[in-house]
Each structure stands twice: as C-alpha cells, then as structure tokens.
Short mmCIF file of C-alpha atoms and ligand atoms in Angstrom, two decimals:
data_model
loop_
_atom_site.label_atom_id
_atom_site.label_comp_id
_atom_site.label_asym_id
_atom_site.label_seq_id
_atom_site.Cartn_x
_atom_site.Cartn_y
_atom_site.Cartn_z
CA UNK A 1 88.31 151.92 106.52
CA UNK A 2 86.50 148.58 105.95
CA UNK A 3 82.63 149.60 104.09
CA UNK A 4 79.73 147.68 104.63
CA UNK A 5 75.95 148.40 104.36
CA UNK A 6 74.95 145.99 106.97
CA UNK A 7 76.47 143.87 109.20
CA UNK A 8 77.44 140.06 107.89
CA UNK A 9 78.26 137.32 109.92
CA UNK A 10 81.80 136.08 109.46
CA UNK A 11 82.75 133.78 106.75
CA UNK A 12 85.41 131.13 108.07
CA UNK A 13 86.94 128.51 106.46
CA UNK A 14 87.82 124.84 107.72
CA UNK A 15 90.23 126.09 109.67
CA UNK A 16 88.61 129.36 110.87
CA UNK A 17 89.99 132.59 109.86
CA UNK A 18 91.41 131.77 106.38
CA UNK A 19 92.90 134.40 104.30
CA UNK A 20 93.04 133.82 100.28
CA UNK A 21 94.20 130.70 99.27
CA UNK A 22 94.37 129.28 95.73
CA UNK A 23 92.21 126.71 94.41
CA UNK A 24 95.29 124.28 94.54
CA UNK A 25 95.74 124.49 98.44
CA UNK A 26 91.57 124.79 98.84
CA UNK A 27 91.78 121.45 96.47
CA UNK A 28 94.36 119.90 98.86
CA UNK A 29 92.84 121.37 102.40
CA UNK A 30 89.58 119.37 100.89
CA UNK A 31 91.34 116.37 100.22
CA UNK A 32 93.16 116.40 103.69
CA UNK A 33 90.44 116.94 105.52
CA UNK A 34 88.23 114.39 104.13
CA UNK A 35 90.66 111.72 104.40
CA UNK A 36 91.26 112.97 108.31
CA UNK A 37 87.12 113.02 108.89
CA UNK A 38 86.94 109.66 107.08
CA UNK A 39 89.64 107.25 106.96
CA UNK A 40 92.06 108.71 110.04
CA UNK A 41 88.94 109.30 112.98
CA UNK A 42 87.69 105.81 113.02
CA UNK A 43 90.73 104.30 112.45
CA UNK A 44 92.24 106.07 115.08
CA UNK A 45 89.36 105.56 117.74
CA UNK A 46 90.13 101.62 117.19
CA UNK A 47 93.51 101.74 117.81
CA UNK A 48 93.42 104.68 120.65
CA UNK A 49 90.79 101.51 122.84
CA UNK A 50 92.92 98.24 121.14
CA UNK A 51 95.43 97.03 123.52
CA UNK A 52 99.15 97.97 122.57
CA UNK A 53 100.54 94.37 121.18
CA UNK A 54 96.83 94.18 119.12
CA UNK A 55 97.25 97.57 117.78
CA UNK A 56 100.55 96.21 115.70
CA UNK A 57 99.09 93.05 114.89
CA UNK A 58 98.57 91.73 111.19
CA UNK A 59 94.74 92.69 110.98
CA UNK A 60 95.39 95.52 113.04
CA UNK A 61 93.12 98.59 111.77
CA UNK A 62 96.76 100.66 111.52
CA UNK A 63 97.49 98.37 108.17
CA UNK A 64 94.33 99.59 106.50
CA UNK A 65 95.75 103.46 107.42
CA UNK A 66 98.90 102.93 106.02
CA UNK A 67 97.94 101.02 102.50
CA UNK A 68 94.75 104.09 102.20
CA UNK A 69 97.33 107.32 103.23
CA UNK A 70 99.70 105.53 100.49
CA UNK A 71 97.34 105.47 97.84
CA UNK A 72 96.65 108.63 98.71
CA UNK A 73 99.42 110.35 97.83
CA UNK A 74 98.68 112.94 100.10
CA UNK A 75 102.65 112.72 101.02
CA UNK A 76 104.47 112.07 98.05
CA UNK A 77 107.85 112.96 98.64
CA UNK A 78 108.70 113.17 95.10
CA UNK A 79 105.77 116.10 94.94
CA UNK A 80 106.87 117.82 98.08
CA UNK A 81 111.15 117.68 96.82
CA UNK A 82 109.70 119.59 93.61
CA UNK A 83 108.46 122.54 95.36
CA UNK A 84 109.68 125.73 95.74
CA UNK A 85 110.20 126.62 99.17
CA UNK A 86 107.03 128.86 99.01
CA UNK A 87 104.89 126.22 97.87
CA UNK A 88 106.43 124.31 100.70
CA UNK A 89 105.72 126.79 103.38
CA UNK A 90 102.10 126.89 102.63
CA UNK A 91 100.98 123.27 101.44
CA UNK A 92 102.65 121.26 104.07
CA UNK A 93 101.41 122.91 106.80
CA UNK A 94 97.83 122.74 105.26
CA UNK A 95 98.24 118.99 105.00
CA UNK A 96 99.69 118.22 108.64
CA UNK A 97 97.13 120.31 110.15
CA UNK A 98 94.15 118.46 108.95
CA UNK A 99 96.02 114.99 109.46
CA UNK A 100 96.72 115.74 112.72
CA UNK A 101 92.73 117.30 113.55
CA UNK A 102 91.88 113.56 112.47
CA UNK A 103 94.60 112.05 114.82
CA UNK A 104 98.23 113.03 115.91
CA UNK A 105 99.16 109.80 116.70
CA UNK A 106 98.73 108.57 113.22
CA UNK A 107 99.99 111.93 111.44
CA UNK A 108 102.74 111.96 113.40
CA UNK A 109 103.98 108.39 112.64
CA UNK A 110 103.69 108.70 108.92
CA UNK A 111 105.34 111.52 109.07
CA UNK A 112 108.48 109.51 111.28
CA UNK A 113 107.89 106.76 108.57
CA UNK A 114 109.13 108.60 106.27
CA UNK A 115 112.54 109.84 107.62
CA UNK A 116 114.86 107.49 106.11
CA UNK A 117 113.33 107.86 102.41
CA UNK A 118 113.36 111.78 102.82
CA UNK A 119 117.78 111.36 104.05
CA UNK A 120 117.60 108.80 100.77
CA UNK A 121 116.26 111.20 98.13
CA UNK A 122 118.15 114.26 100.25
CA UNK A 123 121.51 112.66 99.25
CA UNK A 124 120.50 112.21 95.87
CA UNK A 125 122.46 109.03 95.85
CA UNK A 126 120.90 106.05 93.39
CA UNK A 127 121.70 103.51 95.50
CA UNK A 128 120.62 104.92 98.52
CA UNK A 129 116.98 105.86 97.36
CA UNK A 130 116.75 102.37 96.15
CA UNK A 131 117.26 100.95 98.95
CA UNK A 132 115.19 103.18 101.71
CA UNK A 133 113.15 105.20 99.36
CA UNK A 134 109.91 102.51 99.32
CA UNK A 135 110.86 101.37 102.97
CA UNK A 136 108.75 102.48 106.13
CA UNK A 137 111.69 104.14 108.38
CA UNK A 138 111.31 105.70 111.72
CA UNK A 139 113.90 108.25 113.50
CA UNK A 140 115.89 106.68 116.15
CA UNK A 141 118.01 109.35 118.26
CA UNK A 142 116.71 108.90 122.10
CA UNK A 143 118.78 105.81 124.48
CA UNK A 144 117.51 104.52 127.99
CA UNK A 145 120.23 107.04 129.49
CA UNK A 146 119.89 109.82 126.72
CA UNK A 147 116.60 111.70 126.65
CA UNK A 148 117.00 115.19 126.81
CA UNK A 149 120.83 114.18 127.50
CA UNK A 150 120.65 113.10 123.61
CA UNK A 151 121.88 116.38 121.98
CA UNK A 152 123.84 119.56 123.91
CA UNK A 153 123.70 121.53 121.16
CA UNK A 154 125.40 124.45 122.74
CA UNK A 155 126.66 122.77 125.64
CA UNK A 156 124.68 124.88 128.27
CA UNK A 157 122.47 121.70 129.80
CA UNK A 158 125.17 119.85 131.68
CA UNK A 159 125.48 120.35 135.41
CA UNK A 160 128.90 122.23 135.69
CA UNK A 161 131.78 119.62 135.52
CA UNK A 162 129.50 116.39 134.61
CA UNK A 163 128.96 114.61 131.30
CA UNK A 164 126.32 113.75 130.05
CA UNK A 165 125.40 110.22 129.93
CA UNK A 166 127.63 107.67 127.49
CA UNK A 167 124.34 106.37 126.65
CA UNK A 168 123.47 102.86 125.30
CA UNK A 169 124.56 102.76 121.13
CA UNK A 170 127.87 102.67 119.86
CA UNK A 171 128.88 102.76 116.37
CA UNK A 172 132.33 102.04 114.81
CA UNK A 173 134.11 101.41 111.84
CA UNK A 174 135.68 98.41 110.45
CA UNK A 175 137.05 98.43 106.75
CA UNK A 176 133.69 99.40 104.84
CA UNK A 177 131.29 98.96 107.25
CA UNK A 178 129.93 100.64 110.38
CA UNK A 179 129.20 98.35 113.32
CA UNK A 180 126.31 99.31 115.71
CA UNK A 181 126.24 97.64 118.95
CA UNK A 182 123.43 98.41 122.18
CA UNK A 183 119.81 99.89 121.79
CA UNK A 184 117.46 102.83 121.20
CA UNK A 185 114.84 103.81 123.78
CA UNK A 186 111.54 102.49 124.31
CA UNK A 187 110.46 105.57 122.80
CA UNK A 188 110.73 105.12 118.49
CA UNK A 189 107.69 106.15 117.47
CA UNK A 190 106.82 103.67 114.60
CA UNK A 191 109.80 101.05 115.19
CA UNK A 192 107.19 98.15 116.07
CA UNK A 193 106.06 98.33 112.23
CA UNK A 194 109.94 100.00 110.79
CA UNK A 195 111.63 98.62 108.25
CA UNK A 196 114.48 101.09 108.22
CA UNK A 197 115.81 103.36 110.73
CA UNK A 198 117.41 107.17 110.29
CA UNK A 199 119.94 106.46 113.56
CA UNK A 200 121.92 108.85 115.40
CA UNK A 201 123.96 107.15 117.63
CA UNK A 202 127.64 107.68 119.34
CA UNK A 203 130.58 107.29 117.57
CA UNK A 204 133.85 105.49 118.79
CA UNK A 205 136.73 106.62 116.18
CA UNK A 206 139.22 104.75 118.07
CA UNK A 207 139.59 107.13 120.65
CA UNK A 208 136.42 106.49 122.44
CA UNK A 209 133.18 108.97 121.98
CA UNK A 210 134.32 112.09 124.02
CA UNK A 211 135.82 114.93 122.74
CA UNK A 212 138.35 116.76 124.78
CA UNK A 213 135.41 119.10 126.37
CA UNK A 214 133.44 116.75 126.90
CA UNK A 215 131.26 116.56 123.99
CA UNK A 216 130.19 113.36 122.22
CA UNK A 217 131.19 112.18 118.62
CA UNK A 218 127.75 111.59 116.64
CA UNK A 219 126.64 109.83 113.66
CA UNK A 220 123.71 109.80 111.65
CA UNK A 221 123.42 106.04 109.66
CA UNK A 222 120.22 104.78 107.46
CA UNK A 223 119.89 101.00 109.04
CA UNK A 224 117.96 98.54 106.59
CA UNK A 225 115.97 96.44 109.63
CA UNK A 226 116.43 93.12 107.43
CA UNK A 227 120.08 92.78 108.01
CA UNK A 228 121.70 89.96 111.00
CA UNK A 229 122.02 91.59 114.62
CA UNK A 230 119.36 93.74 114.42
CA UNK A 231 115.92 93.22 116.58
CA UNK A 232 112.70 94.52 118.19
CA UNK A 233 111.53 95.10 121.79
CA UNK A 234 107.78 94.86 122.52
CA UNK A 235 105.72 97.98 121.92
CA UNK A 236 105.20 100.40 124.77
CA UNK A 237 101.92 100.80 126.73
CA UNK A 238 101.63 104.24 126.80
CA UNK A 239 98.61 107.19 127.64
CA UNK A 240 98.52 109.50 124.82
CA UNK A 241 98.92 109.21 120.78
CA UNK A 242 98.11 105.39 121.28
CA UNK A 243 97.50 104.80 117.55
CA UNK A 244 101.12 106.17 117.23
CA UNK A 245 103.42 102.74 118.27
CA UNK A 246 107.00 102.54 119.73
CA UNK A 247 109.42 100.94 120.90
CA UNK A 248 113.44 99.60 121.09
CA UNK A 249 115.38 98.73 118.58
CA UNK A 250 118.40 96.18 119.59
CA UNK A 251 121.88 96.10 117.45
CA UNK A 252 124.20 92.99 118.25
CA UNK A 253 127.34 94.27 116.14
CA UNK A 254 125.06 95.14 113.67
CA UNK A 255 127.12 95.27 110.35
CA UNK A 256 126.28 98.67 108.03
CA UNK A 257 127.89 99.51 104.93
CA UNK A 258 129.83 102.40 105.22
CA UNK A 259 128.05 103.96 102.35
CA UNK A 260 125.03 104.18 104.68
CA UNK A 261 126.04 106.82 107.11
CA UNK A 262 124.56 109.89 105.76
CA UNK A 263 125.75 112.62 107.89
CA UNK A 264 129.73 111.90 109.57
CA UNK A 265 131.50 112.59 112.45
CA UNK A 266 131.66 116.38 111.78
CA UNK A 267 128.36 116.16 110.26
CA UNK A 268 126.05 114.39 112.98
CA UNK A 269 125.41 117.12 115.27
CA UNK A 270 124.49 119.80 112.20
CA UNK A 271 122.35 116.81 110.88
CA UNK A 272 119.94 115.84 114.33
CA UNK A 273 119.76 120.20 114.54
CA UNK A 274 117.78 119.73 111.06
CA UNK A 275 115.94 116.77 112.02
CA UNK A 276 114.74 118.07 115.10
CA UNK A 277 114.24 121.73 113.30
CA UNK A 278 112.21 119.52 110.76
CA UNK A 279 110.35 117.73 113.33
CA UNK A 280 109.47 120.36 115.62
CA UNK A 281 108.31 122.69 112.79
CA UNK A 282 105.54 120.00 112.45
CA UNK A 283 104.78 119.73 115.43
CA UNK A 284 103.79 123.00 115.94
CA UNK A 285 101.25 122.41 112.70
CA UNK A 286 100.13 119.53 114.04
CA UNK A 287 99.36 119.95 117.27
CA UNK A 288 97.51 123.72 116.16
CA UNK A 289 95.10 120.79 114.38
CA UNK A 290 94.41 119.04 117.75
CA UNK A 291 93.60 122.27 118.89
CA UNK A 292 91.22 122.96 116.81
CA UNK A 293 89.61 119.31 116.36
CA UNK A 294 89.28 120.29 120.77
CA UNK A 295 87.50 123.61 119.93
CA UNK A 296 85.12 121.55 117.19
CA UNK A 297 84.24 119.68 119.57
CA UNK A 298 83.35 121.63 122.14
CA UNK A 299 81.67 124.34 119.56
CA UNK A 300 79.15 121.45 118.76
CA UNK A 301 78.68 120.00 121.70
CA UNK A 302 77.44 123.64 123.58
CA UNK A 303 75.18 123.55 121.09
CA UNK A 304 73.19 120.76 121.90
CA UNK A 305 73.58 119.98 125.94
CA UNK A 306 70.99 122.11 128.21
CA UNK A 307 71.92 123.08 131.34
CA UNK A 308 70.34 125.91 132.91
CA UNK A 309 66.96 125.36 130.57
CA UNK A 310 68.55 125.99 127.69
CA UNK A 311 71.78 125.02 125.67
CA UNK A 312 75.11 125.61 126.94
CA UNK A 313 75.96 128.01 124.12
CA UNK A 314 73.00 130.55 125.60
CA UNK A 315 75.24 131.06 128.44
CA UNK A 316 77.21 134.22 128.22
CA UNK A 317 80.29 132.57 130.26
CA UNK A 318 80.31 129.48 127.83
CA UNK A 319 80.47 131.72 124.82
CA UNK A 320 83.54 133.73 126.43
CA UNK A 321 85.03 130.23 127.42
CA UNK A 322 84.73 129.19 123.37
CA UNK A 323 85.92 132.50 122.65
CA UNK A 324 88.98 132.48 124.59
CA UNK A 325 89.70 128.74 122.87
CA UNK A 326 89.06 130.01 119.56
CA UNK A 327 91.72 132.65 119.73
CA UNK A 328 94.34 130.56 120.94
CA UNK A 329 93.52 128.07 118.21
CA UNK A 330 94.41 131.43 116.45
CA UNK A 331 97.12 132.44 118.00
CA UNK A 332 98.94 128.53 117.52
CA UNK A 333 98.09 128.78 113.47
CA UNK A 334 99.71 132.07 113.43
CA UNK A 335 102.81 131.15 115.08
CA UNK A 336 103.18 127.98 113.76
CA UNK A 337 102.80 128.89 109.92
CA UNK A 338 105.20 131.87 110.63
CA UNK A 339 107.43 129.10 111.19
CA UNK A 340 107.06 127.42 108.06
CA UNK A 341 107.47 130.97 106.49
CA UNK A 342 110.70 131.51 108.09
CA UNK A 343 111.96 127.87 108.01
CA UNK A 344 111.61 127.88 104.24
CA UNK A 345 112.39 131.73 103.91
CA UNK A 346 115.64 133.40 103.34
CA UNK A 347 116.72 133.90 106.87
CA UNK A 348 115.65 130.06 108.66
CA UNK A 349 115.80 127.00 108.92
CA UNK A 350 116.91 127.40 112.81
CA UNK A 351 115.37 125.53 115.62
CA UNK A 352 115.05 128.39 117.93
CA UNK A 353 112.12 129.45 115.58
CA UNK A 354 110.53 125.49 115.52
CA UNK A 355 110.64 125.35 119.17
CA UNK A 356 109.44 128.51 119.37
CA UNK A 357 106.63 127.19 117.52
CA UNK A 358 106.69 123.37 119.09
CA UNK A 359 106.67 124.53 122.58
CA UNK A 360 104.29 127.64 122.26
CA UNK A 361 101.61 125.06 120.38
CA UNK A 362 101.81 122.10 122.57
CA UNK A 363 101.52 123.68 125.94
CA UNK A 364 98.18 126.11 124.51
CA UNK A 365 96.90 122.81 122.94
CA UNK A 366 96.94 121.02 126.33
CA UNK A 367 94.89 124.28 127.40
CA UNK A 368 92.82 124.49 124.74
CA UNK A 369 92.22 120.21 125.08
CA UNK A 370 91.40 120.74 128.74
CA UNK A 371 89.08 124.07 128.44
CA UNK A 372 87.39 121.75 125.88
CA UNK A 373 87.02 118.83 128.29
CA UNK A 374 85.99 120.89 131.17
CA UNK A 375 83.20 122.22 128.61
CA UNK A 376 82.33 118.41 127.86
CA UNK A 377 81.89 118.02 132.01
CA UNK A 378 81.80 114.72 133.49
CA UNK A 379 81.37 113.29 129.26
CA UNK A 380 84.77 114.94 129.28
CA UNK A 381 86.02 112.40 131.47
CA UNK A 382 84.29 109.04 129.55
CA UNK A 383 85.86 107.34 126.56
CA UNK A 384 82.45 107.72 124.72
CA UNK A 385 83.72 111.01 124.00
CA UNK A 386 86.48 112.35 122.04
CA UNK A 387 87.99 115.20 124.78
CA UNK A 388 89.66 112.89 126.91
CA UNK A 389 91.96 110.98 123.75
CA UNK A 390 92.56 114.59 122.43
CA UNK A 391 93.45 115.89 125.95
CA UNK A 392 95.96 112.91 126.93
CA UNK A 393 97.35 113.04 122.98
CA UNK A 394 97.82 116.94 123.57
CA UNK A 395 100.06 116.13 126.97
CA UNK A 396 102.11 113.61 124.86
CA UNK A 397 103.35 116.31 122.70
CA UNK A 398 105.21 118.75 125.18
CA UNK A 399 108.04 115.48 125.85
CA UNK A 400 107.58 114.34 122.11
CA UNK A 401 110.16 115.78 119.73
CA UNK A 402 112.10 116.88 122.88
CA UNK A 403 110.43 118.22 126.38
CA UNK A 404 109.20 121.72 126.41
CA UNK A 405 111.57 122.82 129.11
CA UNK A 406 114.84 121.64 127.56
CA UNK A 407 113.98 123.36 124.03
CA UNK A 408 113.11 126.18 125.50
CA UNK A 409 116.03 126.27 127.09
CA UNK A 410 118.19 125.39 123.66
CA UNK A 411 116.00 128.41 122.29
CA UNK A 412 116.24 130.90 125.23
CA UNK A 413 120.19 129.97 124.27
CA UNK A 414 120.03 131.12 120.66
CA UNK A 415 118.20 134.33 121.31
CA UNK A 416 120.89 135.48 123.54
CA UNK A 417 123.87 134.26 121.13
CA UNK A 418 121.99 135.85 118.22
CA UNK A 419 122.07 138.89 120.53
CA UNK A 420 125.37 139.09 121.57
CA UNK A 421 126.75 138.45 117.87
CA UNK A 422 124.56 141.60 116.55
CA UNK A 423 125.68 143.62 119.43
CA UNK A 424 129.48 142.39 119.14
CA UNK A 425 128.91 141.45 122.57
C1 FAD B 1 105.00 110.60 122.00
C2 FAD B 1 106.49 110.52 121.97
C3 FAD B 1 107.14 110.24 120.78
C4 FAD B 1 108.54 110.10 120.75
N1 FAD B 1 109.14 109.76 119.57
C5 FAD B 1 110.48 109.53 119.54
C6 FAD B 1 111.11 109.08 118.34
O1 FAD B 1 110.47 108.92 117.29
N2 FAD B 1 112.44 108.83 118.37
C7 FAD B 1 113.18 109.00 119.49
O2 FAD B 1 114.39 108.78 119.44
N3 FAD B 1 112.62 109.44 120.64
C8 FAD B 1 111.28 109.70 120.69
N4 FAD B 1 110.68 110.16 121.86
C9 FAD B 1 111.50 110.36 123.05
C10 FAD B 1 111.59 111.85 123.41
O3 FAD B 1 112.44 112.52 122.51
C11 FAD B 1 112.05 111.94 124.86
O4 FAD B 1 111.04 111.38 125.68
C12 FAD B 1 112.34 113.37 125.28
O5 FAD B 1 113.46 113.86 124.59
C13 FAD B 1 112.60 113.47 126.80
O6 FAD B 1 113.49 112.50 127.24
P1 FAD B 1 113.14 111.60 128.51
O7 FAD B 1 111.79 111.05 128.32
O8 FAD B 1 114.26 110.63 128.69
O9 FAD B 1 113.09 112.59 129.74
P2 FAD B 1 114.36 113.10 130.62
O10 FAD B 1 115.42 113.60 129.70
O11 FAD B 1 114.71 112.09 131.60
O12 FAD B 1 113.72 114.35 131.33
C14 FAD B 1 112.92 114.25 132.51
C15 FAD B 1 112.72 115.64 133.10
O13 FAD B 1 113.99 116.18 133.53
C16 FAD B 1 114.20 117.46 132.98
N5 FAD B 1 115.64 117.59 132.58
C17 FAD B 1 116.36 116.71 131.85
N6 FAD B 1 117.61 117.18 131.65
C18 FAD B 1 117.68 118.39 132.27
C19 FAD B 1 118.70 119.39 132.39
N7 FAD B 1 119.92 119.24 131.84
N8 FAD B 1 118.40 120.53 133.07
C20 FAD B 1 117.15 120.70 133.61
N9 FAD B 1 116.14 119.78 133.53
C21 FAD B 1 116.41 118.65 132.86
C22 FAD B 1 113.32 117.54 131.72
O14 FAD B 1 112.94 118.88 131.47
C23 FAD B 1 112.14 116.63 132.08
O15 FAD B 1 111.10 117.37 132.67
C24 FAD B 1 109.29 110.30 121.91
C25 FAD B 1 108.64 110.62 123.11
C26 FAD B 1 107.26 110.73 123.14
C27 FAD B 1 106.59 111.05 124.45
#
C-alpha cells in the first residue's frame, strides 16, 4: 500500500506523469524544451502564415532555425552514435518530444536533414562521412506513381495478379558509377533547402527492375545535390507541417560514384525496412509532443474563458473532456517510448512495433488536436490561435512516413507471420 497522512496534489513534470529520471535527461528535457518554447514556436508561427516559395527564401525565418538548432547541439550525431542503446532509448525520445511540442514541421525536417550524414557515419567509411557528414540531406523514397506502392515488404498489398507501379526513378550501372535518371515525388520533406539526398530508387541490372514474382530490384544511393543532371521542382503548397518544406528532386542521367550506394541490390529492401522503422519510431515521439502541446493549450485556455458565469474549467463536462485528453496524451507516451525500449532492446528493431507506435499516436493526436480545438470553440477555428496549425499538422502525420492504413496493414502482416512461425504453423 501507498502511505500518506494527507492528501497531496500530484506532482507532474513537463511532460505530465514523469517517473525518475536522472539529472542528465532532466538537464536535456530543460534544454529541449526551452529551445522548443523559444526559438522553434515563433519561428514556426512565421513560417506556418509565410507563403510556401517565401518560406525557403534567403531571409526566410527557417535559416535562423537551422544555424540556432546547429549550435545547439541538441542533435549531435557524434553524441547520439556513442550511446549505448539504453541511453538511446531514453534521451532521444526526450528530445523529439519537446521539438516536436514546439513544432513538428520543423522537428521533423531536421530530423530528415540528417539522413544522409547518419548512412555516412553508419558505414563508417572516411570518405563517405566527409563528404555527407556536414551536408543537409533529406530521404527520398516516394515517386509520382509510388506512394504506398513504394515498398511491398511482404508482398501482401498488390491486387492479385497486378504489379505495382514501375514508378518514375531508375538507377543503373556503368563502369564505376551509378546513373539515376526520372524524379522523386512532390513529397521530400526538406529537398527545397537539401544538399544531399539518402535515395531509394529502382534498379535496372540489365535485366530490367522486376524480379521473376514480380517484385522490384531496389537501391539505396547517398546523392551529393552539387553534381550535373541533378535539379529542383518548386516547393509544395500544402495544409499541415507548413514550416516543414518539400518537394521533387529531378535526375537527368545523373552520374554517382559507385562507392555511393550504401545499401545494394540485395540490400535495398532490408535498408528502407530500417529507415522507415527509424522514421516511424519518431514519429510516434513526436507526434505524442503535438499531443500534448494540444492538451497545454486547451488546459490554459479553460482556465481563463467564462462561459456559463464562470471559467470553462468550473464545468464538470470540460474537466472530463481535459481528462479524457490527458490520458490519451498518456496512453501515446506510453506506447511510443515502449517502442524506443524495444527498438533499441534485445528483441527489436522491427517495424511492426514503430507502426504500432506511428499509427496508434497519429490517429489519437488528430483526436486529441480536435477535442482541443472544439474546447477552443469558434477561436479554434481562427489563425490567432494555435489549435487549428496543431490540428491540420496532426492530420499530416497519419500519410507522413507512410499512410496509417497501409502500415497497419504491413503490421497486421507481421503479427500473423510472427504467429504462425511460433506455432509452426
Ligand atoms: C507531411 C509528409 C511528409 C512526407 N515526407 C516524405 C519524405 O520525406 N520522403 C518521401 O519520399 N516521401 C514523403 N512523403 C510521402 C508519403 O510517404 C506518402 O504520401 C505516403 O506514403 C502515401 O502515398 P501517397 O500520398 O501517394 O498515397 P497513395 O499511395 O496514393 O494512397 C492513397 C490512398 O489509397 C490507399 N491505398 C494505396 N494502396 C493501397 C492498397 N494496396 N490497398 C489498399 N489501399 C491502398 C491508401 O491507404 C490511401 O488512403 C511525405 C508525405 C507527407 C504527407
């Protein structure tokens, strides 16, 4: 049993129900948050209202982001490569959750920016980090005809006797280099403002892309930007995580030394399942920080709008309402760190546990976003207020990083495989 000799009132942390943490992650939450609160907010309100082409312009605001997070060092990858995977598991998470309660748009593109130099030092390769380690990447995998058709990783999403699409992006080989010819989608977050790309693209070996079943031969390549045949479309217009750009990347026989491709033909699919496993695994982090920057909010604002003669939060409905949001702010933090846990622990990485996480997080952050709005009432709805960015940057996560629907469907795949193979099924 729990003593007590009167009843206290809950102590919670910044992120609400905080168990111990040392005074290193406490020292790092603190630092996070701060830079979120002071640096990420405002910067991110200006872009979120700037029109698209402005918000990639030289005196865009998103330059003054980039050079501040830098000198932060709140993501040095030369830190984060000498942890243990314990100290892993608990300090990233810390770190994308408060970056992405000041703005997921922005998180989320350093984050992409950083793909290439991660793949460099990953390799271990001299050459290779010297080259991409100091450049800002992004991660290039989706085509105008390859969305969710981009990766089949257990071949269960075609319609029965189709292919999926060729797509738009061929790579081949000639002597020592690879040549890249066609485009990525609209949809590279952070290509505007790349200097490198981590690509996964098709691969013709001489015998055309298609395996026998049907299956596509895959690459992964790290493509310097400031090399001939290789250009930018415009940025995309776009509803939620404004501050977070895209767009296309053109390759007109783009010529790659060889050395470049990171992951080969018997490599690229086992190389986009870690990126994505990666990537979703933050998202689920991330997007538990919207949630909670939604139930902020809303916490303060009940507080000081009347209705009724007297504030909101005097209204036993509106406390449930808060209640409810609070607990699935909860319930996302809890799912999502037990990700990291078993990402980094002796059983993971697997994407069937990060989409567990991404998909679980996104969709109870859009209800959490929109419980929060409908809290704000018609405020909700104005851009003097914060709910209706966070609301429309919570429905841009369930298609980021892959639509909810197609990895659950990847993950509802794996749970049945993994029980089949323990049952000898
Ligand atoms: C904010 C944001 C950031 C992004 N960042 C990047 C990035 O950095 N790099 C990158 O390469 N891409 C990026 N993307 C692209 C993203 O990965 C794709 O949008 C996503 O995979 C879905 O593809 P799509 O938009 O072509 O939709 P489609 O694949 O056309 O899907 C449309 C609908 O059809 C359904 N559907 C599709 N196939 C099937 C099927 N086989 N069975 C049943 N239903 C199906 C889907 O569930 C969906 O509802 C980003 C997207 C967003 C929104």
């Amino acid at each position: 049993m729990f003593e007590f000799n009167e009843v206290p009132l809950p102590k919670l942390g910044i992120t609400g129900l905080e168990g111990a943490m040392s005074e290193e992650e406490l020292a790092i939450q603190d630092m996070a948050h701060r830079f979120a609160e002071e640096v990420m907010r405002p910067i991110a309100e200006k872009l979120d209202k700037m029109d698209h082409e402005a918000a990639i312009a030289e005196d865009s605001p998103i330059w003054e982001f980039l050079e501040k997070i830098e000198a932060s060092g709140l993501l040095d990858l030369a830190a984060i490569a000498g942890m243990s995977n314990e100290e892993k598991a608990r300090i990233i998470p810390i770190i994308f959750e408060e970056m992405a309660w000041g703005d997921s748009g922005l998180a989320m593109g350093y984050l992409v920016s950083k793909f290439p130099a991660f793949v460099a030092y990953g390799t271990g390769d001299a050459e290779l980090i010297e080259r991409f380690g100091n450049l800002r990447g992004c991660w290039a995998a989706t085509q105008p005809d390859r969305g969710s058709d981009m990766v089949d990783l257990e071949k269960t999403e075609g319609h029965p006797g189709e292919k999926h699409s060729r797509g738009n992006l061929v790579a081949r080989i000639d002597g020592d280099e690879i040549v890249i010819t066609g485009q990525t989608s609209a949809w590279v977050s952070g290509a505007p403002i790349a200097q490198s790309a981590l690509l996964y693209c098709q691969f013709d070996d001489g015998d055309g892309i298609y395996y026998k079943d049907g299956s596509q031969k895959y690459i992964a390549v790290l493509v310097p930007f400031d090399i001939a045949g290789i250009s930018k479309g415009k940025p995309l217009d776009k509803m939620g995580m404004r501050p977070l750009c895209q767009g296309e990347i053109f390759f007109d026989e783009a010529r790659i030394p060889l050395k470049y491709m990171v992951a080969d033909v018997d490599k690229g699919l086992p190389s986009f399942f870690g990126a994505l496993t990666f990537a979703n695994m933050e998202m689920g982090i991330s997007f538990t920080g919207v949630a909670r920057a939604a139930l902020d909010h809303a916490l303060a604002y009940v507080h000081e709008r009347k209705q009724g003669g007297t504030e909101l939060i005097n209204h036993q409905t509106v406390r449930l309402r808060l209640f409810k949001m609070h607990q699935k702010v909860e319930a996302c933090r809890a799912m999502a760190k037990r990700v990291f846990d078993y990402n980094y622990g002796p059983n993971g990485p697997h994407l069937l546990a990060s989409a567990t996480s991404k998909t679980f997080v996104t969709d109870t952050c859009v209800e959490v976003c929109s419980e929060a709005l409908q809290l704000f009432g018609g405020n909700g709805l104005t851009r003097e207020y914060p709910l209706e960015k966070l609301f429309r940057d919570a429905r841009a996560s369930q298609i980021a990083d892959g639509e909810n629907n197609m990895l659950g469907l990847k993950a509802a795949t794996w749970l049945s495989k993994a029980y089949k193979d323990k049952h000898d099924l």
